[in-house]
PDB file of C-alpha atoms in Angstrom:
ATOM      1  CA  MET X   1       8.791 -18.812  48.628  1.00  0.00           C
ATOM      2  CA  LEU X   2       9.189 -20.262  45.105  1.00  0.00           C
ATOM      3  CA  PHE X   3       5.602 -19.373  44.382  1.00  0.00           C
ATOM      4  CA  PHE X   4       6.408 -15.757  45.013  1.00  0.00           C
ATOM      5  CA  ILE X   5       9.578 -15.839  42.889  1.00  0.00           C
ATOM      6  CA  VAL X   6       7.639 -17.272  40.039  1.00  0.00           C
ATOM      7  CA  LEU X   7       4.982 -14.823  40.298  1.00  0.00           C
ATOM      8  CA  TRP X   8       7.281 -11.786  40.422  1.00  0.00           C
ATOM      9  CA  TYR X   9       9.163 -13.142  37.493  1.00  0.00           C
ATOM     10  CA  ASN X  10       6.146 -13.402  35.347  1.00  0.00           C
ATOM     11  CA  PHE X  11       4.891  -9.908  36.429  1.00  0.00           C
ATOM     12  CA  TYR X  12       8.481  -8.571  35.554  1.00  0.00           C
ATOM     13  CA  LYS X  13       8.690 -10.005  32.300  1.00  0.00           C
ATOM     14  CA  ARG X  14       5.177  -9.038  31.195  1.00  0.00           C
ATOM     15  CA  ARG X  15       6.046  -5.432  32.221  1.00  0.00           C
ATOM     16  CA  VAL X  16       9.259  -5.525  30.249  1.00  0.00           C
ATOM     17  CA  SER X  17       7.338  -6.657  27.317  1.00  0.00           C
ATOM     18  CA  MET X  18       4.675  -3.997  27.610  1.00  0.00           C
ATOM     19  CA  ASN X  19       7.231  -1.179  27.734  1.00  0.00           C
ATOM     20  CA  LYS X  20       9.387  -2.218  24.823  1.00  0.00           C
ATOM     21  CA  LYS X  21       8.893  -0.167  21.712  1.00  0.00           C
ATOM     22  CA  LYS X  22       7.073  -1.706  18.845  1.00  0.00           C
ATOM     23  CA  TYR X  23       7.865  -1.499  15.373  1.00  0.00           C
ATOM     24  CA  TYR X  24       5.759  -2.267  12.257  1.00  0.00           C
ATOM     25  CA  ALA X  25       5.741  -5.634  10.911  1.00  0.00           C
ATOM     26  CA  MET X  26       4.554  -7.015   7.716  1.00  0.00           C
ATOM     27  CA  ASN X  27       3.945 -10.581   8.567  1.00  0.00           C
ATOM     28  CA  LYS X  28       3.781 -10.555  12.601  1.00  0.00           C
ATOM     29  CA  PRO X  29       2.108  -8.468  15.105  1.00  0.00           C
ATOM     30  CA  TYR X  30       5.174  -5.972  15.577  1.00  0.00           C
ATOM     31  CA  TYR X  31       8.973  -6.039  15.710  1.00  0.00           C
ATOM     32  CA  THR X  32      10.694  -5.440  19.141  1.00  0.00           C
ATOM     33  CA  ARG X  33      13.708  -3.702  17.280  1.00  0.00           C
ATOM     34  CA  LYS X  34      14.057  -1.464  14.318  1.00  0.00           C
ATOM     35  CA  ARG X  35      14.781  -3.124  10.938  1.00  0.00           C
ATOM     36  CA  TRP X  36      17.270  -0.974   9.088  1.00  0.00           C
ATOM     37  CA  ASN X  37      16.798  -2.741   5.743  1.00  0.00           C
ATOM     38  CA  LEU X  38      19.938  -1.293   4.356  1.00  0.00           C
ATOM     39  CA  LEU X  39      19.728  -3.355   1.017  1.00  0.00           C
ATOM     40  CA  PHE X  40      16.203  -1.912   0.498  1.00  0.00           C
ATOM     41  CA  LYS X  41      17.551   1.443   0.789  1.00  0.00           C
ATOM     42  CA  LEU X  42      20.151   0.650  -1.668  1.00  0.00           C
ATOM     43  CA  VAL X  43      17.549  -0.589  -4.058  1.00  0.00           C
ATOM     44  CA  ALA X  44      15.827   2.707  -3.712  1.00  0.00           C
ATOM     45  CA  LEU X  45      18.493   4.817  -4.144  1.00  0.00           C
ATOM     46  CA  ILE X  46      19.451   2.694  -7.581  1.00  0.00           C
ATOM     47  CA  ALA X  47      16.062   3.056  -8.641  1.00  0.00           C
ATOM     48  CA  ARG X  48      15.902   6.967  -7.901  1.00  0.00           C
ATOM     49  CA  LEU X  49      19.174   7.609  -9.617  1.00  0.00           C
ATOM     50  CA  PHE X  50      18.572   5.310 -12.930  1.00  0.00           C
ATOM     51  CA  PHE X  51      14.951   4.172 -13.319  1.00  0.00           C
ATOM     52  CA  VAL X  52      12.247   6.401 -11.404  1.00  0.00           C
ATOM     53  CA  LYS X  53      13.344  10.203 -12.012  1.00  0.00           C
ATOM     54  CA  LYS X  54      11.858  12.738  -9.863  1.00  0.00           C
ATOM     55  CA  HIS X  55       8.388  13.635 -10.275  1.00  0.00           C
ATOM     56  CA  GLU X  56       6.577  17.114 -10.187  1.00  0.00           C
ATOM     57  CA  LEU X  57       4.025  17.203  -7.534  1.00  0.00           C
ATOM     58  CA  ARG X  58       0.816  18.984  -8.390  1.00  0.00           C
ATOM     59  CA  PHE X  59      -2.139  19.786  -5.768  1.00  0.00           C
ATOM     60  CA  GLN X  60      -5.551  20.963  -6.121  1.00  0.00           C
ATOM     61  CA  GLU X  61      -5.400  22.386  -2.557  1.00  0.00           C
ATOM     62  CA  GLU X  62      -2.804  22.258   0.163  1.00  0.00           C
ATOM     63  CA  ILE X  63      -2.350  18.917   2.003  1.00  0.00           C
ATOM     64  CA  ASP X  64      -1.305  18.372   5.356  1.00  0.00           C
ATOM     65  CA  PHE X  65       0.713  14.828   5.188  1.00  0.00           C
ATOM     66  CA  SER X  66       1.328  14.725   8.698  1.00  0.00           C
ATOM     67  CA  THR X  67      -2.511  14.013   9.173  1.00  0.00           C
ATOM     68  CA  PRO X  68      -2.882  10.338   8.146  1.00  0.00           C
ATOM     69  CA  SER X  69      -5.174   9.602   5.167  1.00  0.00           C
ATOM     70  CA  ILE X  70      -5.825   7.096   2.244  1.00  0.00           C
ATOM     71  CA  TYR X  71      -4.694   7.813  -1.101  1.00  0.00           C
ATOM     72  CA  ILE X  72      -6.252   5.982  -4.063  1.00  0.00           C
ATOM     73  CA  GLY X  73      -4.754   6.130  -7.556  1.00  0.00           C
ATOM     74  CA  ASN X  74      -3.876   4.233 -10.623  1.00  0.00           C
ATOM     75  CA  HIS X  75      -1.836   1.200 -10.429  1.00  0.00           C
ATOM     76  CA  ALA X  76       0.179   1.436 -13.718  1.00  0.00           C
ATOM     77  CA  THR X  77       2.153  -1.760 -12.889  1.00  0.00           C
ATOM     78  CA  THR X  78       5.213  -0.963 -10.781  1.00  0.00           C
ATOM     79  CA  ALA X  79       5.445   2.732 -11.859  1.00  0.00           C
ATOM     80  CA  THR X  80       3.023   4.420  -9.412  1.00  0.00           C
ATOM     81  CA  PRO X  81       4.082   2.342  -6.385  1.00  0.00           C
ATOM     82  CA  SER X  82       7.555   2.991  -7.194  1.00  0.00           C
ATOM     83  CA  ALA X  83       7.278   6.729  -7.721  1.00  0.00           C
ATOM     84  CA  ILE X  84       4.808   7.211  -4.464  1.00  0.00           C
ATOM     85  CA  HIS X  85       7.664   5.337  -2.380  1.00  0.00           C
ATOM     86  CA  LEU X  86      10.232   7.595  -3.770  1.00  0.00           C
ATOM     87  CA  TYR X  87       8.539  10.874  -3.912  1.00  0.00           C
ATOM     88  CA  PHE X  88       5.481  11.129  -1.596  1.00  0.00           C
ATOM     89  CA  PRO X  89       6.217  13.937   0.721  1.00  0.00           C
ATOM     90  CA  GLY X  90       4.845  12.039   3.972  1.00  0.00           C
ATOM     91  CA  LYS X  91       5.103   8.994   5.770  1.00  0.00           C
ATOM     92  CA  LYS X  92       3.239   5.945   4.031  1.00  0.00           C
ATOM     93  CA  ARG X  93       2.652   2.376   3.740  1.00  0.00           C
ATOM     94  CA  PRO X  94       1.180   0.471   0.332  1.00  0.00           C
ATOM     95  CA  TRP X  95      -1.552  -1.952   0.320  1.00  0.00           C
ATOM     96  CA  VAL X  96       0.089  -5.140  -1.634  1.00  0.00           C
ATOM     97  CA  VAL X  97      -1.485  -8.336  -2.407  1.00  0.00           C
ATOM     98  CA  GLY X  98      -0.934 -10.770   0.311  1.00  0.00           C
ATOM     99  CA  ASP X  99       0.860 -13.312  -1.953  1.00  0.00           C
ATOM    100  CA  MET X 100       3.869 -10.653  -2.557  1.00  0.00           C
ATOM    101  CA  CYS X 101       4.412 -10.640   1.187  1.00  0.00           C
ATOM    102  CA  SER X 102       5.517 -14.063   1.874  1.00  0.00           C
ATOM    103  CA  LEU X 103       8.403 -15.950   0.720  1.00  0.00           C
ATOM    104  CA  LYS X 104       6.428 -19.012   0.415  1.00  0.00           C
ATOM    105  CA  THR X 105       3.781 -17.525  -2.149  1.00  0.00           C
ATOM    106  CA  ILE X 106       5.930 -15.192  -4.140  1.00  0.00           C
ATOM    107  CA  PRO X 107       7.136 -17.641  -6.765  1.00  0.00           C
ATOM    108  CA  LYS X 108       3.481 -19.076  -7.466  1.00  0.00           C
ATOM    109  CA  TYR X 109       2.264 -15.620  -7.726  1.00  0.00           C
ATOM    110  CA  ALA X 110       5.407 -14.292 -10.023  1.00  0.00           C
ATOM    111  CA  LYS X 111       4.732 -17.152 -12.479  1.00  0.00           C
ATOM    112  CA  GLU X 112       1.076 -16.701 -12.790  1.00  0.00           C
ATOM    113  CA  GLU X 113       0.869 -12.919 -12.783  1.00  0.00           C
ATOM    114  CA  PHE X 114       3.956 -11.799 -14.362  1.00  0.00           C
ATOM    115  CA  TRP X 115       5.571 -14.726 -16.904  1.00  0.00           C
ATOM    116  CA  THR X 116       2.557 -16.802 -17.854  1.00  0.00           C
ATOM    117  CA  ASN X 117       3.383 -16.526 -21.600  1.00  0.00           C
ATOM    118  CA  TYR X 118       7.187 -16.172 -21.567  1.00  0.00           C
ATOM    119  CA  LYS X 119       9.472 -18.809 -23.014  1.00  0.00           C
ATOM    120  CA  PRO X 120      11.612 -20.508 -22.348  1.00  0.00           C
ATOM    121  CA  LYS X 121       9.029 -21.959 -19.768  1.00  0.00           C
ATOM    122  CA  TRP X 122      11.816 -23.584 -17.608  1.00  0.00           C
ATOM    123  CA  LEU X 123      13.276 -20.155 -16.973  1.00  0.00           C
ATOM    124  CA  PHE X 124      10.184 -18.106 -16.516  1.00  0.00           C
ATOM    125  CA  GLN X 125       8.032 -20.690 -14.706  1.00  0.00           C
ATOM    126  CA  LYS X 126      11.026 -22.434 -12.582  1.00  0.00           C
ATOM    127  CA  VAL X 127      13.938 -20.593 -12.180  1.00  0.00           C
ATOM    128  CA  LEU X 128      13.036 -16.785 -12.099  1.00  0.00           C
ATOM    129  CA  PRO X 129      10.044 -17.147  -9.691  1.00  0.00           C
ATOM    130  CA  VAL X 130      12.353 -18.874  -7.082  1.00  0.00           C
ATOM    131  CA  LEU X 131      15.267 -16.250  -7.841  1.00  0.00           C
ATOM    132  CA  VAL X 132      13.183 -13.036  -7.406  1.00  0.00           C
ATOM    133  CA  ALA X 133      11.272 -14.249  -4.332  1.00  0.00           C
ATOM    134  CA  PRO X 134      13.828 -13.060  -1.599  1.00  0.00           C
ATOM    135  CA  ILE X 135      14.269  -9.815  -3.699  1.00  0.00           C
ATOM    136  CA  GLY X 136      10.587  -9.163  -3.874  1.00  0.00           C
ATOM    137  CA  TYR X 137      10.191 -10.103  -0.066  1.00  0.00           C
ATOM    138  CA  MET X 138      13.142  -7.604   0.731  1.00  0.00           C
ATOM    139  CA  ILE X 139      11.233  -4.897  -1.135  1.00  0.00           C
ATOM    140  CA  MET X 140       7.805  -5.482   0.566  1.00  0.00           C
ATOM    141  CA  ARG X 141       9.283  -5.663   4.068  1.00  0.00           C
ATOM    142  CA  GLY X 142      11.544  -2.556   3.433  1.00  0.00           C
ATOM    143  CA  ALA X 143       8.554  -0.564   2.020  1.00  0.00           C
ATOM    144  CA  GLU X 144       6.344  -1.669   5.209  1.00  0.00           C
ATOM    145  CA  ALA X 145       3.853  -3.175   2.706  1.00  0.00           C
ATOM    146  CA  ILE X 146       0.185  -4.160   4.282  1.00  0.00           C
ATOM    147  CA  PRO X 147      -0.560  -7.604   3.073  1.00  0.00           C
ATOM    148  CA  VAL X 148      -4.138  -7.661   1.590  1.00  0.00           C
ATOM    149  CA  TYR X 149      -6.116 -10.733   1.689  1.00  0.00           C
ATOM    150  CA  ARG X 150      -9.390 -11.635   0.057  1.00  0.00           C
ATOM    151  CA  ASP X 151     -10.451 -14.516   2.731  1.00  0.00           C
ATOM    152  CA  GLY X 152     -10.858 -14.466   6.455  1.00  0.00           C
ATOM    153  CA  ARG X 153      -7.510 -13.075   6.879  1.00  0.00           C
ATOM    154  CA  MET X 154      -8.991  -9.434   5.623  1.00  0.00           C
ATOM    155  CA  ILE X 155      -9.336  -8.706   9.445  1.00  0.00           C
ATOM    156  CA  VAL X 156      -5.522  -8.488   9.403  1.00  0.00           C
ATOM    157  CA  THR X 157      -5.551  -6.182   6.376  1.00  0.00           C
ATOM    158  CA  ILE X 158      -7.824  -3.709   8.194  1.00  0.00           C
ATOM    159  CA  LYS X 159      -6.301  -4.180  11.599  1.00  0.00           C
ATOM    160  CA  LYS X 160      -2.572  -3.229  10.062  1.00  0.00           C
ATOM    161  CA  THR X 161      -3.936  -0.138   8.100  1.00  0.00           C
ATOM    162  CA  VAL X 162      -5.921   1.164  11.194  1.00  0.00           C
ATOM    163  CA  GLN X 163      -2.775   0.706  13.243  1.00  0.00           C
ATOM    164  CA  SER X 164      -0.663   2.488  10.415  1.00  0.00           C
ATOM    165  CA  LEU X 165      -3.109   5.447  10.453  1.00  0.00           C
ATOM    166  CA  GLU X 166      -3.266   5.637  14.298  1.00  0.00           C
ATOM    167  CA  ASP X 167       0.627   5.993  14.210  1.00  0.00           C
ATOM    168  CA  GLY X 168       0.323   8.874  11.876  1.00  0.00           C
ATOM    169  CA  VAL X 169       1.245   6.780   8.659  1.00  0.00           C
ATOM    170  CA  ASN X 170      -0.448   7.815   5.345  1.00  0.00           C
ATOM    171  CA  VAL X 171      -1.672   4.624   3.287  1.00  0.00           C
ATOM    172  CA  TYR X 172      -1.872   4.343  -0.283  1.00  0.00           C
ATOM    173  CA  ILE X 173      -4.053   1.725  -2.099  1.00  0.00           C
ATOM    174  CA  PHE X 174      -4.754   0.860  -6.029  1.00  0.00           C
ATOM    175  CA  PRO X 175      -8.003  -0.683  -6.001  1.00  0.00           C
ATOM    176  CA  GLU X 176      -8.060  -1.481  -9.754  1.00  0.00           C
ATOM    177  CA  TYR X 177      -9.401  -4.645 -11.075  1.00  0.00           C
ATOM    178  CA  ASP X 178      -9.937  -6.372 -14.698  1.00  0.00           C
ATOM    179  CA  GLN X 179     -12.939  -4.009 -15.653  1.00  0.00           C
ATOM    180  CA  PRO X 180     -12.296  -1.131 -17.821  1.00  0.00           C
ATOM    181  CA  TYR X 181     -13.549   2.476 -16.556  1.00  0.00           C
ATOM    182  CA  SER X 182     -12.010   5.125 -18.554  1.00  0.00           C
ATOM    183  CA  GLU X 183      -8.996   5.570 -20.838  1.00  0.00           C
ATOM    184  CA  TYR X 184      -6.618   5.960 -18.017  1.00  0.00           C
ATOM    185  CA  HIS X 185      -7.142   3.216 -15.665  1.00  0.00           C
ATOM    186  CA  ASN X 186      -9.603   0.502 -14.729  1.00  0.00           C
ATOM    187  CA  ASP X 187     -12.668   0.364 -12.395  1.00  0.00           C
ATOM    188  CA  PHE X 188     -12.048   0.266  -8.584  1.00  0.00           C
ATOM    189  CA  GLU X 189     -13.223  -2.091  -5.969  1.00  0.00           C
ATOM    190  CA  ASP X 190     -14.746  -0.605  -3.005  1.00  0.00           C
ATOM    191  CA  GLY X 191     -13.538  -2.823  -0.144  1.00  0.00           C
ATOM    192  CA  PHE X 192     -11.095  -0.400   1.048  1.00  0.00           C
ATOM    193  CA  VAL X 193     -13.694   1.930   2.254  1.00  0.00           C
ATOM    194  CA  ASN X 194     -14.455  -0.578   5.235  1.00  0.00           C
ATOM    195  CA  VAL X 195     -11.346   0.658   6.853  1.00  0.00           C
ATOM    196  CA  ALA X 196     -13.024   4.274   7.365  1.00  0.00           C
ATOM    197  CA  SER X 197     -15.824   2.599   9.308  1.00  0.00           C
ATOM    198  CA  VAL X 198     -13.255   0.664  11.566  1.00  0.00           C
ATOM    199  CA  TYR X 199     -11.048   3.707  12.110  1.00  0.00           C
ATOM    200  CA  TYR X 200     -14.017   6.028  12.893  1.00  0.00           C
ATOM    201  CA  ARG X 201     -15.412   3.539  15.437  1.00  0.00           C
ATOM    202  CA  LYS X 202     -12.011   3.458  17.055  1.00  0.00           C
ATOM    203  CA  THR X 203     -10.870   6.743  17.178  1.00  0.00           C
ATOM    204  CA  LYS X 204     -14.184   8.832  16.261  1.00  0.00           C
ATOM    205  CA  LYS X 205     -11.958  10.626  13.398  1.00  0.00           C
ATOM    206  CA  LYS X 206     -13.449  10.794   9.971  1.00  0.00           C
ATOM    207  CA  LEU X 207     -11.025   9.592   7.527  1.00  0.00           C
ATOM    208  CA  LYS X 208     -10.039  11.322   4.072  1.00  0.00           C
ATOM    209  CA  PHE X 209      -9.631   9.615   0.830  1.00  0.00           C
ATOM    210  CA  TYR X 210      -7.478  11.582  -1.727  1.00  0.00           C
ATOM    211  CA  PRO X 211      -7.554  10.730  -5.526  1.00  0.00           C
ATOM    212  CA  LEU X 212      -4.293  10.516  -6.994  1.00  0.00           C
ATOM    213  CA  TYR X 213      -3.099  10.016 -10.623  1.00  0.00           C
ATOM    214  CA  ASN X 214       0.596   9.264 -11.521  1.00  0.00           C
ATOM    215  CA  CYS X 215       1.619   9.954 -15.162  1.00  0.00           C
ATOM    216  CA  PHE X 216       5.204   8.049 -15.457  1.00  0.00           C
ATOM    217  CA  ASP X 217       5.461   9.258 -19.086  1.00  0.00           C
ATOM    218  CA  LYS X 218       5.687  12.956 -17.961  1.00  0.00           C
ATOM    219  CA  ARG X 219       6.723  12.443 -14.445  1.00  0.00           C
ATOM    220  CA  ILE X 220       3.854  13.900 -12.668  1.00  0.00           C
ATOM    221  CA  MET X 221       2.052  13.110  -9.313  1.00  0.00           C
ATOM    222  CA  SER X 222      -1.279  14.805  -9.276  1.00  0.00           C
ATOM    223  CA  PHE X 223      -3.321  15.081  -6.045  1.00  0.00           C
ATOM    224  CA  GLY X 224      -7.054  15.789  -6.124  1.00  0.00           C
ATOM    225  CA  VAL X 225      -9.410  17.085  -3.457  1.00  0.00           C
ATOM    226  CA  PRO X 226     -10.239  14.510  -0.788  1.00  0.00           C
ATOM    227  CA  ILE X 227     -13.764  13.220   0.188  1.00  0.00           C
ATOM    228  CA  GLU X 228     -14.310  12.369   3.761  1.00  0.00           C
ATOM    229  CA  PHE X 229     -16.344   9.316   5.246  1.00  0.00           C
ATOM    230  CA  ASN X 230     -19.558  10.122   6.641  1.00  0.00           C
ATOM    231  CA  PRO X 231     -20.527   7.621   9.508  1.00  0.00           C
ATOM    232  CA  ASP X 232     -24.010   9.026   9.271  1.00  0.00           C
ATOM    233  CA  ASN X 233     -24.592   7.049   6.248  1.00  0.00           C
ATOM    234  CA  SER X 234     -24.792   3.182   5.710  1.00  0.00           C
ATOM    235  CA  LEU X 235     -21.386   1.667   4.767  1.00  0.00           C
ATOM    236  CA  GLU X 236     -22.874   0.303   1.506  1.00  0.00           C
ATOM    237  CA  GLU X 237     -23.704   3.980   0.718  1.00  0.00           C
ATOM    238  CA  GLU X 238     -20.537   5.128   1.641  1.00  0.00           C
ATOM    239  CA  ARG X 239     -18.608   2.413  -0.288  1.00  0.00           C
ATOM    240  CA  LYS X 240     -20.541   3.418  -3.519  1.00  0.00           C
ATOM    241  CA  ARG X 241     -20.414   7.233  -2.851  1.00  0.00           C
ATOM    242  CA  ILE X 242     -16.636   7.603  -1.779  1.00  0.00           C
ATOM    243  CA  THR X 243     -15.426   4.955  -4.832  1.00  0.00           C
ATOM    244  CA  THR X 244     -17.458   6.648  -7.496  1.00  0.00           C
ATOM    245  CA  TYR X 245     -16.044  10.080  -6.431  1.00  0.00           C
ATOM    246  CA  LEU X 246     -12.474   8.749  -6.456  1.00  0.00           C
ATOM    247  CA  LYS X 247     -12.565   6.935  -9.846  1.00  0.00           C
ATOM    248  CA  GLU X 248     -14.201  10.114 -11.624  1.00  0.00           C
ATOM    249  CA  ASN X 249     -11.615  12.310 -10.191  1.00  0.00           C
ATOM    250  CA  VAL X 250      -8.621  10.131 -10.604  1.00  0.00           C
ATOM    251  CA  THR X 251      -9.639  10.082 -14.423  1.00  0.00           C
ATOM    252  CA  LYS X 252     -10.142  14.008 -14.051  1.00  0.00           C
ATOM    253  CA  LEU X 253      -6.614  14.256 -12.709  1.00  0.00           C
ATOM    254  CA  ALA X 254      -5.352  12.221 -15.803  1.00  0.00           C
ATOM    255  CA  ARG X 255      -7.121  14.484 -18.523  1.00  0.00           C
ATOM    256  CA  GLU X 256      -5.729  17.301 -16.729  1.00  0.00           C
ATOM    257  CA  ILE X 257      -2.388  16.506 -17.531  1.00  0.00           C
ATOM    258  CA  GLY X 258      -2.864  16.481 -21.292  1.00  0.00           C
ATOM    259  CA  PRO X 259      -1.854  13.812 -23.953  1.00  0.00           C
ATOM    260  CA  HIS X 260       0.480  11.293 -22.469  1.00  0.00           C
ATOM    261  CA  LYS X 261       1.520   7.539 -22.460  1.00  0.00           C
ATOM    262  CA  VAL X 262      -0.849   5.489 -20.373  1.00  0.00           C
ATOM    263  CA  ILE X 263       0.698   2.511 -18.489  1.00  0.00           C
ATOM    264  CA  SER X 264      -2.368   0.181 -17.907  1.00  0.00           C
ATOM    265  CA  TYR X 265      -2.911  -2.261 -15.136  1.00  0.00           C
ATOM    266  CA  ARG X 266      -1.936  -5.061 -17.101  1.00  0.00           C
ATOM    267  CA  TYR X 267       1.443  -3.951 -18.440  1.00  0.00           C
ATOM    268  CA  LYS X 268       0.254  -2.322 -21.798  1.00  0.00           C
ATOM    269  CA  GLY X 269       0.806   0.972 -23.053  1.00  0.00           C
ATOM    270  CA  ASN X 270      -1.131   3.476 -25.284  1.00  0.00           C
ATOM    271  CA  LYS X 271      -1.014   7.049 -26.338  1.00  0.00           C
ATOM    272  CA  ARG X 272      -3.894   8.840 -25.411  1.00  0.00           C
TER     273      ARG X 272
END
């Protein structure tokens, strides 16, 4: 009798678990209840009112934002991520370096990436990184960031990206790295194209990549014509073809805006 009671309980528990609604979670498989993130929404409201004014959206063709796609653009430090989160028309999630998605690793990342040469060192290397960690974590969780890893955990990045696309959520990525490309942005890494291959194998849908350029100086967010993943080509060919098209067209979008102050990948500004 006890055996059947235990068997029934385990069956019931698993069924309830399967029927629970699942919500996106940054550092675990999913949440079983919705996180409201009221503090994050307050920060976003303050940013919208005082720091990141409304942007003009420009389109080279009509975009259906309800069809999940990937948007590739210039990073421009925090300018483009902030503008996209506040004014992008559809559902979206950003790729964010994994070290900015954990309370344990934010302090080390912050002092190495943001305040290496600032003085006094006791403030910028010891105090501020610890103080900003909870705020940074709250922002990343509120934005539903997708952690990006460069080791074996990259499978987590791919899985969460594909999950987001299947849920009808657009993904925006800033693939710049420390190699100059044009006067408006750095060169692009090409690893993000791998998502399209996994997404196609799972859904048989061909993913589109849109070039995007954000001009914080003139408050313009410009969207270009997309390029579609071709599963008939090798992945190596597609990585080169898609990345080349995107960086060329992001530069083209920037030039079409006219002279403006460029916010670089590494916190530097120049008049172009």
